[in-house]
Amino acid sequence: METGDTQPGEAALAAHFDATIALMRQIEPRDWMPDGYRKTMIRQIAQHAHSEIIGMQPEGNWITRAPSLRRKAILLAKVQDEAGHGMYLYAAAETLGADRADLTALLIGGRQKYSSIFNYPTLSYADVGVIGWLVDGAAICNQVPLCRSSYGPYARAMVRICKEESFHQRQGYELLLTMMRGTAAQQAMVQESVDRFWWPSLMMFGPPDDQSPNTGQSMAWGIKRHTNDELRQRFVDMTVPQADKLGVTLPDERLRWNPERGHYDFGEVDWAEFKAVIGGNGPCNAERIARRRAAHEDGSWVREAAVAYAAKHGEAS
Ligand code: 3HC
């Protein structure tokens, strides 16, 4: 396990870090940790936080056009939850010495990522249900193991986030069940949305393990408890029966149960598309960052007022 070039005095601290990880216990903010561990945690937590905040845009697009007050209230609650998830996660990153303003600048400057899934457009109201079912469903698959991640503040933030993601996934699936019991046009709208979001949802789990530069070390440090491919497979196995119950087909001709493996076999993800999207060339990357930049600039007066108030009243900024 990499613990960096430690000085003799640090050797005991590094040994304690390694023992804590080996015992699957948690590292806390004041504990000694290798620089690489701190850097990886800041990177992953920041990008997770960015994903939550950017993820408000595609669904927010439908708040004013929800078909009923009930659907509008549910969608408003969900989008507000995502903002809260971002706040918990930026707060977790700050326990590692990161500065929230710096992280926002890295996001807006295109030097930190957010989840590829949010670079796809929401073209119909069915997308609100499909995002809840597939995107939040994938997020739950990925995030439940993170409740046992080795960094304490991150793992604890995940517990609250996963509870709320479960509501997000259920409301999406219920919305789709309602539409699938509706008109042929509503059923066609759901199927068209599933066709657009299925493969990008599988990309949320990251590149294949043999193309992931971070997974090996993140597994060794207990940051990840499962690899990208393991969680992708878990998501497929969980989702296929749900699709059957819903009455939609998943757009993958190679999808079939493999009794030898005890899992569903599925087709190859388009990794060229994935690389293009995380490289900034997805359908909505420019729009998402422009909106985030505009919101940051429009909100500068609030930050300035808060800093001025704190300076005047002598509170810690
Ligand atoms: N979108 C954007 N970038 C991605 C990505 C994706 N779907 N998958 C991988 N990448 C990036 C990684 O960040 C890394 O780039 P970097 O080194 O410049 O940061 C590179 O591709 C290689 O990928 P790795 O698998 O080696 O990287 P990780 O070990 O960090 O694994 C991950 C990627 C599985 C996404 C991991 O970071 C993770 O589990 N993050 C926490 C969960 C998270 O961020 N989820 C976002 C989903 S959206 C969400 O939760 C909102 C909810 O409301 C739906």
Short mmCIF file of C-alpha atoms and ligand atoms in Angstrom, two decimals:
data_model
loop_
_atom_site.label_atom_id
_atom_site.label_comp_id
_atom_site.label_asym_id
_atom_site.label_seq_id
_atom_site.Cartn_x
_atom_site.Cartn_y
_atom_site.Cartn_z
CA MET A 1 0.00 0.00 0.00
CA GLU A 2 1.41 3.43 -0.97
CA THR A 3 2.02 5.57 2.10
CA GLY A 4 4.61 7.92 0.54
CA ASP A 5 8.14 8.77 1.74
CA THR A 6 7.50 9.06 5.46
CA GLN A 7 10.03 10.52 7.97
CA PRO A 8 11.00 8.29 10.94
CA GLY A 9 8.56 10.14 13.24
CA GLU A 10 5.84 9.59 10.71
CA ALA A 11 6.56 5.87 10.35
CA ALA A 12 4.42 5.10 13.38
CA LEU A 13 1.65 7.36 12.08
CA ALA A 14 1.80 5.68 8.67
CA ALA A 15 1.69 2.29 10.34
CA HIS A 16 -1.37 3.41 12.32
CA PHE A 17 -3.02 4.63 9.09
CA ASP A 18 -2.35 1.28 7.40
CA ALA A 19 -3.65 -0.64 10.42
CA THR A 20 -6.82 1.49 10.52
CA ILE A 21 -7.49 0.79 6.84
CA ALA A 22 -6.71 -2.91 7.25
CA LEU A 23 -9.21 -3.14 10.13
CA MET A 24 -11.82 -1.39 7.88
CA ARG A 25 -12.07 1.40 10.45
CA GLN A 26 -12.36 5.07 9.45
CA ILE A 27 -9.85 7.84 9.02
CA GLU A 28 -10.92 11.12 10.63
CA PRO A 29 -9.93 14.69 9.66
CA ARG A 30 -7.27 15.08 12.39
CA ASP A 31 -5.65 11.68 11.63
CA TRP A 32 -2.38 11.46 9.76
CA MET A 33 -2.96 10.36 6.17
CA PRO A 34 -0.72 9.97 3.09
CA ASP A 35 -0.80 13.02 0.81
CA GLY A 36 -2.08 10.77 -1.99
CA TYR A 37 -5.03 9.66 0.14
CA ARG A 38 -5.95 13.27 0.95
CA LYS A 39 -5.62 14.26 -2.73
CA THR A 40 -7.76 11.33 -3.91
CA MET A 41 -10.45 12.00 -1.32
CA ILE A 42 -10.62 15.70 -2.20
CA ARG A 43 -10.83 14.79 -5.90
CA GLN A 44 -13.60 12.20 -5.47
CA ILE A 45 -15.65 14.14 -2.90
CA ALA A 46 -15.40 17.40 -4.89
CA GLN A 47 -16.49 15.73 -8.12
CA HIS A 48 -19.33 14.04 -6.29
CA ALA A 49 -20.42 17.42 -4.91
CA HIS A 50 -20.13 19.03 -8.36
CA SER A 51 -22.30 16.20 -9.76
CA GLU A 52 -25.05 16.91 -7.24
CA ILE A 53 -25.09 20.63 -8.04
CA ILE A 54 -24.87 20.29 -11.83
CA GLY A 55 -27.44 17.47 -11.63
CA MET A 56 -30.03 20.04 -10.52
CA GLN A 57 -30.06 21.53 -14.03
CA PRO A 58 -31.48 18.72 -16.20
CA GLU A 59 -34.38 17.99 -13.84
CA GLY A 60 -34.86 21.64 -12.89
CA ASN A 61 -35.64 22.12 -16.57
CA TRP A 62 -39.04 20.44 -15.98
CA ILE A 63 -40.16 22.08 -12.70
CA THR A 64 -42.25 24.75 -14.45
CA ARG A 65 -43.73 22.15 -16.81
CA ALA A 66 -44.63 19.36 -14.37
CA PRO A 67 -48.10 18.02 -15.29
CA SER A 68 -49.64 18.51 -11.81
CA LEU A 69 -49.06 20.31 -8.52
CA ARG A 70 -48.19 16.94 -6.93
CA ARG A 71 -45.54 16.16 -9.57
CA LYS A 72 -44.17 19.71 -9.27
CA ALA A 73 -43.91 19.42 -5.48
CA ILE A 74 -42.12 16.05 -5.73
CA LEU A 75 -39.66 17.36 -8.34
CA LEU A 76 -39.00 20.54 -6.34
CA ALA A 77 -38.25 18.43 -3.26
CA LYS A 78 -35.88 16.21 -5.21
CA VAL A 79 -33.95 19.08 -6.79
CA GLN A 80 -33.66 20.78 -3.39
CA ASP A 81 -32.32 17.50 -1.96
CA GLU A 82 -29.58 17.49 -4.61
CA ALA A 83 -28.49 20.98 -3.54
CA GLY A 84 -28.28 19.71 0.03
CA HIS A 85 -26.22 16.72 -1.07
CA GLY A 86 -23.78 19.09 -2.72
CA MET A 87 -23.51 21.12 0.49
CA TYR A 88 -22.85 18.04 2.68
CA LEU A 89 -20.16 16.93 0.26
CA TYR A 90 -18.42 20.31 -0.06
CA ALA A 91 -18.42 20.38 3.75
CA ALA A 92 -16.81 16.91 3.78
CA ALA A 93 -14.16 18.13 1.32
CA GLU A 94 -13.44 21.12 3.59
CA THR A 95 -12.55 18.74 6.45
CA LEU A 96 -9.58 17.73 4.24
CA GLY A 97 -8.42 21.32 3.91
CA ALA A 98 -10.08 22.03 0.55
CA ASP A 99 -11.67 25.42 0.00
CA ARG A 100 -15.21 25.43 -1.44
CA ALA A 101 -14.54 28.53 -3.52
CA ASP A 102 -11.43 26.91 -5.01
CA LEU A 103 -13.40 23.76 -5.86
CA THR A 104 -16.11 25.82 -7.57
CA ALA A 105 -13.43 27.64 -9.57
CA LEU A 106 -11.93 24.30 -10.64
CA LEU A 107 -15.36 23.08 -11.78
CA ILE A 108 -16.20 26.28 -13.68
CA GLY A 109 -12.69 26.30 -15.16
CA GLY A 110 -13.18 22.76 -16.48
CA ARG A 111 -10.37 21.43 -14.30
CA GLN A 112 -12.53 19.17 -12.15
CA LYS A 113 -15.18 16.75 -13.38
CA TYR A 114 -18.79 16.00 -12.56
CA SER A 115 -20.79 12.94 -13.52
CA SER A 116 -21.04 12.36 -17.27
CA ILE A 117 -24.74 11.58 -17.00
CA PHE A 118 -25.66 15.23 -16.51
CA ASN A 119 -24.30 16.18 -19.91
CA TYR A 120 -27.32 14.62 -21.62
CA PRO A 121 -30.46 16.69 -22.32
CA THR A 122 -33.87 16.14 -20.72
CA LEU A 123 -36.09 16.21 -23.83
CA SER A 124 -39.40 14.94 -22.42
CA TYR A 125 -41.20 14.78 -19.09
CA ALA A 126 -40.59 11.00 -19.03
CA ASP A 127 -36.91 11.87 -18.51
CA VAL A 128 -37.80 13.05 -14.99
CA GLY A 129 -39.02 9.54 -14.17
CA VAL A 130 -36.17 7.79 -15.99
CA ILE A 131 -33.55 9.92 -14.22
CA GLY A 132 -35.13 8.99 -10.88
CA TRP A 133 -35.30 5.29 -11.78
CA LEU A 134 -32.01 4.79 -13.66
CA VAL A 135 -29.69 7.67 -12.68
CA ASP A 136 -30.61 7.79 -8.99
CA GLY A 137 -30.82 3.99 -9.05
CA ALA A 138 -27.23 3.84 -10.37
CA ALA A 139 -26.18 6.44 -7.81
CA ILE A 140 -27.63 4.29 -5.01
CA CYS A 141 -25.72 1.24 -6.31
CA ASN A 142 -22.53 3.30 -6.29
CA GLN A 143 -23.16 5.19 -3.05
CA VAL A 144 -24.41 2.54 -0.60
CA PRO A 145 -20.91 0.95 -0.45
CA LEU A 146 -19.50 4.47 0.05
CA CYS A 147 -21.35 4.51 3.42
CA ARG A 148 -18.48 2.18 4.43
CA SER A 149 -15.77 4.27 2.75
CA SER A 150 -12.64 4.66 4.85
CA TYR A 151 -12.92 8.46 5.19
CA GLY A 152 -15.32 9.14 8.09
CA PRO A 153 -16.95 12.45 7.07
CA TYR A 154 -17.58 11.13 3.52
CA ALA A 155 -19.07 7.84 4.74
CA ARG A 156 -21.35 9.66 7.19
CA ALA A 157 -22.54 12.11 4.52
CA MET A 158 -23.40 9.10 2.35
CA VAL A 159 -25.76 7.66 4.98
CA ARG A 160 -28.07 10.70 4.78
CA ILE A 161 -27.65 11.02 1.00
CA CYS A 162 -28.52 7.36 0.34
CA LYS A 163 -31.74 7.66 2.35
CA GLU A 164 -32.82 10.58 0.17
CA GLU A 165 -31.65 8.89 -3.06
CA SER A 166 -33.99 5.99 -2.22
CA PHE A 167 -36.91 8.46 -2.25
CA HIS A 168 -35.59 9.84 -5.56
CA GLN A 169 -35.47 6.39 -7.15
CA ARG A 170 -38.94 5.40 -5.87
CA GLN A 171 -40.63 8.59 -7.04
CA GLY A 172 -39.11 8.14 -10.51
CA TYR A 173 -40.22 4.52 -10.80
CA GLU A 174 -43.74 5.39 -9.57
CA LEU A 175 -43.95 8.19 -12.13
CA LEU A 176 -43.01 5.75 -14.92
CA LEU A 177 -45.47 3.10 -13.68
CA THR A 178 -48.20 5.75 -13.89
CA MET A 179 -47.20 6.73 -17.44
CA MET A 180 -46.99 3.08 -18.53
CA ARG A 181 -50.59 2.64 -17.38
CA GLY A 182 -51.51 5.68 -19.51
CA THR A 183 -51.92 6.26 -23.24
CA ALA A 184 -49.85 4.68 -26.00
CA ALA A 185 -48.20 8.08 -26.48
CA GLN A 186 -47.14 8.16 -22.81
CA GLN A 187 -45.79 4.61 -23.04
CA ALA A 188 -43.84 5.55 -26.17
CA MET A 189 -42.44 8.61 -24.37
CA VAL A 190 -41.14 6.41 -21.53
CA GLN A 191 -39.55 3.89 -23.91
CA GLU A 192 -37.85 6.66 -25.91
CA SER A 193 -36.43 8.12 -22.70
CA VAL A 194 -35.15 4.72 -21.53
CA ASP A 195 -33.47 4.26 -24.92
CA ARG A 196 -31.59 7.56 -24.41
CA PHE A 197 -30.58 7.10 -20.77
CA TRP A 198 -29.74 3.39 -20.45
CA TRP A 199 -26.17 3.38 -21.76
CA PRO A 200 -25.18 6.77 -20.22
CA SER A 201 -26.41 5.36 -16.87
CA LEU A 202 -23.94 2.46 -17.19
CA MET A 203 -21.16 5.01 -17.81
CA MET A 204 -21.84 6.56 -14.38
CA PHE A 205 -19.85 3.71 -12.78
CA GLY A 206 -16.65 4.82 -14.53
CA PRO A 207 -14.41 3.16 -17.10
CA PRO A 208 -13.80 -0.60 -17.11
CA ASP A 209 -11.58 -1.71 -14.25
CA ASP A 210 -8.66 -2.39 -16.59
CA GLN A 211 -8.86 1.23 -17.83
CA SER A 212 -9.34 2.85 -14.41
CA PRO A 213 -6.18 4.58 -13.15
CA ASN A 214 -7.64 5.14 -9.66
CA THR A 215 -9.60 2.01 -8.71
CA GLY A 216 -6.68 -0.16 -7.57
CA GLN A 217 -5.33 2.35 -5.07
CA SER A 218 -8.83 3.45 -4.01
CA MET A 219 -9.70 -0.18 -3.23
CA ALA A 220 -6.43 -0.60 -1.28
CA TRP A 221 -7.22 2.52 0.76
CA GLY A 222 -10.81 1.39 1.39
CA ILE A 223 -12.19 4.45 -0.42
CA LYS A 224 -13.98 2.14 -2.83
CA ARG A 225 -15.40 -1.12 -1.48
CA HIS A 226 -16.20 -2.49 -4.97
CA THR A 227 -14.73 -1.91 -8.41
CA ASN A 228 -16.45 0.00 -11.23
CA ASP A 229 -17.33 -3.19 -13.12
CA GLU A 230 -18.67 -4.95 -10.01
CA LEU A 231 -21.07 -2.09 -9.28
CA ARG A 232 -22.08 -1.76 -12.95
CA GLN A 233 -22.96 -5.47 -13.00
CA ARG A 234 -24.89 -5.10 -9.73
CA PHE A 235 -26.90 -2.25 -11.25
CA VAL A 236 -27.74 -4.23 -14.41
CA ASP A 237 -28.79 -7.28 -12.37
CA MET A 238 -31.02 -5.08 -10.18
CA THR A 239 -32.56 -3.07 -13.03
CA VAL A 240 -33.51 -5.71 -15.63
CA PRO A 241 -36.37 -7.19 -13.51
CA GLN A 242 -37.59 -3.65 -12.78
CA ALA A 243 -37.69 -2.92 -16.54
CA ASP A 244 -39.69 -6.12 -17.11
CA LYS A 245 -42.21 -5.06 -14.42
CA LEU A 246 -42.43 -1.61 -15.96
CA GLY A 247 -43.02 -3.08 -19.41
CA VAL A 248 -40.10 -1.34 -21.14
CA THR A 249 -37.26 -2.93 -23.08
CA LEU A 250 -33.63 -2.02 -22.39
CA PRO A 251 -31.77 -1.07 -25.61
CA ASP A 252 -29.21 -3.91 -25.54
CA GLU A 253 -29.66 -6.96 -27.83
CA ARG A 254 -26.96 -8.85 -25.91
CA LEU A 255 -28.75 -8.50 -22.56
CA ARG A 256 -29.61 -11.98 -21.28
CA TRP A 257 -29.43 -14.00 -18.08
CA ASN A 258 -26.32 -16.16 -17.83
CA PRO A 259 -27.02 -19.02 -15.39
CA GLU A 260 -23.36 -20.01 -15.25
CA ARG A 261 -22.36 -16.54 -14.09
CA GLY A 262 -25.51 -15.89 -12.08
CA HIS A 263 -25.61 -12.44 -13.70
CA TYR A 264 -26.98 -10.75 -16.80
CA ASP A 265 -24.59 -10.59 -19.74
CA PHE A 266 -24.78 -7.22 -21.47
CA GLY A 267 -23.30 -5.44 -24.47
CA GLU A 268 -20.24 -3.20 -24.68
CA VAL A 269 -20.54 0.38 -23.45
CA ASP A 270 -19.46 2.98 -26.02
CA TRP A 271 -16.27 4.06 -24.25
CA ALA A 272 -15.38 6.48 -27.03
CA GLU A 273 -18.61 8.35 -26.23
CA PHE A 274 -17.76 8.22 -22.52
CA LYS A 275 -14.29 9.69 -23.14
CA ALA A 276 -15.77 12.41 -25.35
CA VAL A 277 -18.36 13.36 -22.71
CA ILE A 278 -15.91 13.47 -19.78
CA GLY A 279 -13.50 15.35 -22.06
CA GLY A 280 -16.03 18.17 -22.32
CA ASN A 281 -17.63 17.20 -25.64
CA GLY A 282 -20.98 15.82 -24.54
CA PRO A 283 -24.35 17.19 -25.76
CA CYS A 284 -24.77 19.64 -22.84
CA ASN A 285 -21.31 20.22 -21.28
CA ALA A 286 -20.99 23.86 -22.42
CA GLU A 287 -24.57 24.68 -21.37
CA ARG A 288 -24.17 23.10 -17.92
CA ILE A 289 -20.94 24.97 -17.13
CA ALA A 290 -22.29 28.25 -18.54
CA ARG A 291 -25.34 27.96 -16.24
CA ARG A 292 -23.12 27.12 -13.25
CA ARG A 293 -20.81 30.07 -14.02
CA ALA A 294 -23.79 32.44 -14.39
CA ALA A 295 -25.31 31.26 -11.09
CA HIS A 296 -21.96 31.76 -9.35
CA GLU A 297 -21.57 35.26 -10.75
CA ASP A 298 -25.20 36.23 -10.06
CA GLY A 299 -24.76 35.05 -6.47
CA SER A 300 -21.52 36.97 -5.79
CA TRP A 301 -23.41 39.76 -4.00
CA VAL A 302 -24.70 37.24 -1.43
CA ARG A 303 -21.16 36.02 -0.69
CA GLU A 304 -19.85 39.60 -0.48
CA ALA A 305 -22.68 40.59 1.89
CA ALA A 306 -22.06 37.57 4.12
CA VAL A 307 -18.31 38.31 4.31
CA ALA A 308 -18.97 42.02 5.03
CA TYR A 309 -21.48 41.14 7.75
CA ALA A 310 -19.07 38.66 9.35
CA ALA A 311 -16.24 41.24 9.21
CA LYS A 312 -18.46 43.93 10.79
CA HIS A 313 -19.79 41.66 13.52
CA GLY A 314 -16.47 39.91 14.12
CA GLU A 315 -17.73 36.37 13.40
CA ALA A 316 -15.45 33.74 11.90
CA SER A 317 -15.81 34.01 8.13
N1 3HC B 1 -18.37 10.99 -15.09
C1 3HC B 1 -17.31 11.84 -15.07
N2 3HC B 1 -16.03 11.45 -14.82
C2 3HC B 1 -15.84 10.15 -14.56
C3 3HC B 1 -16.88 9.21 -14.54
C4 3HC B 1 -18.20 9.68 -14.82
N3 3HC B 1 -19.24 8.86 -14.85
N4 3HC B 1 -16.36 8.00 -14.24
C5 3HC B 1 -15.04 8.17 -14.09
N5 3HC B 1 -14.72 9.46 -14.30
C6 3HC B 1 -13.38 10.04 -14.28
C7 3HC B 1 -12.75 9.98 -12.90
O1 3HC B 1 -13.08 11.13 -12.14
C8 3HC B 1 -11.27 9.93 -13.28
O2 3HC B 1 -10.85 11.22 -13.68
P1 3HC B 1 -9.93 12.12 -12.71
O3 3HC B 1 -8.78 11.23 -12.27
O4 3HC B 1 -9.53 13.26 -13.56
O5 3HC B 1 -10.84 12.49 -11.57
C9 3HC B 1 -11.26 9.10 -14.57
O6 3HC B 1 -12.57 9.24 -15.13
C10 3HC B 1 -10.91 7.64 -14.35
O7 3HC B 1 -11.96 7.01 -13.66
P2 3HC B 1 -11.66 6.12 -12.35
O8 3HC B 1 -12.66 5.04 -12.32
O9 3HC B 1 -10.21 5.74 -12.32
O10 3HC B 1 -11.92 7.22 -11.22
P3 3HC B 1 -12.53 6.99 -9.77
O11 3HC B 1 -11.75 5.96 -9.03
O12 3HC B 1 -12.66 8.32 -9.17
O13 3HC B 1 -14.00 6.35 -10.02
C11 3HC B 1 -16.27 7.08 -9.77
C12 3HC B 1 -15.00 7.13 -10.64
C13 3HC B 1 -16.81 5.63 -9.77
C14 3HC B 1 -17.32 8.03 -10.34
C15 3HC B 1 -15.87 7.49 -8.35
O14 3HC B 1 -15.24 8.73 -8.40
C16 3HC B 1 -17.05 7.60 -7.39
O15 3HC B 1 -17.58 6.60 -6.93
N6 3HC B 1 -17.44 8.84 -7.07
C17 3HC B 1 -18.48 9.07 -6.05
C18 3HC B 1 -19.84 8.90 -6.62
C19 3HC B 1 -20.20 9.98 -7.61
O16 3HC B 1 -19.48 10.89 -7.86
N7 3HC B 1 -21.37 9.85 -8.16
C20 3HC B 1 -21.89 10.85 -9.07
C21 3HC B 1 -23.18 10.31 -9.62
S1 3HC B 1 -24.36 11.56 -9.78
C22 3HC B 1 -25.09 11.66 -8.26
O17 3HC B 1 -24.76 10.96 -7.34
C23 3HC B 1 -26.21 12.60 -8.10
C24 3HC B 1 -27.49 11.83 -7.81
O18 3HC B 1 -28.45 12.72 -7.41
C25 3HC B 1 -27.96 11.09 -9.02
#
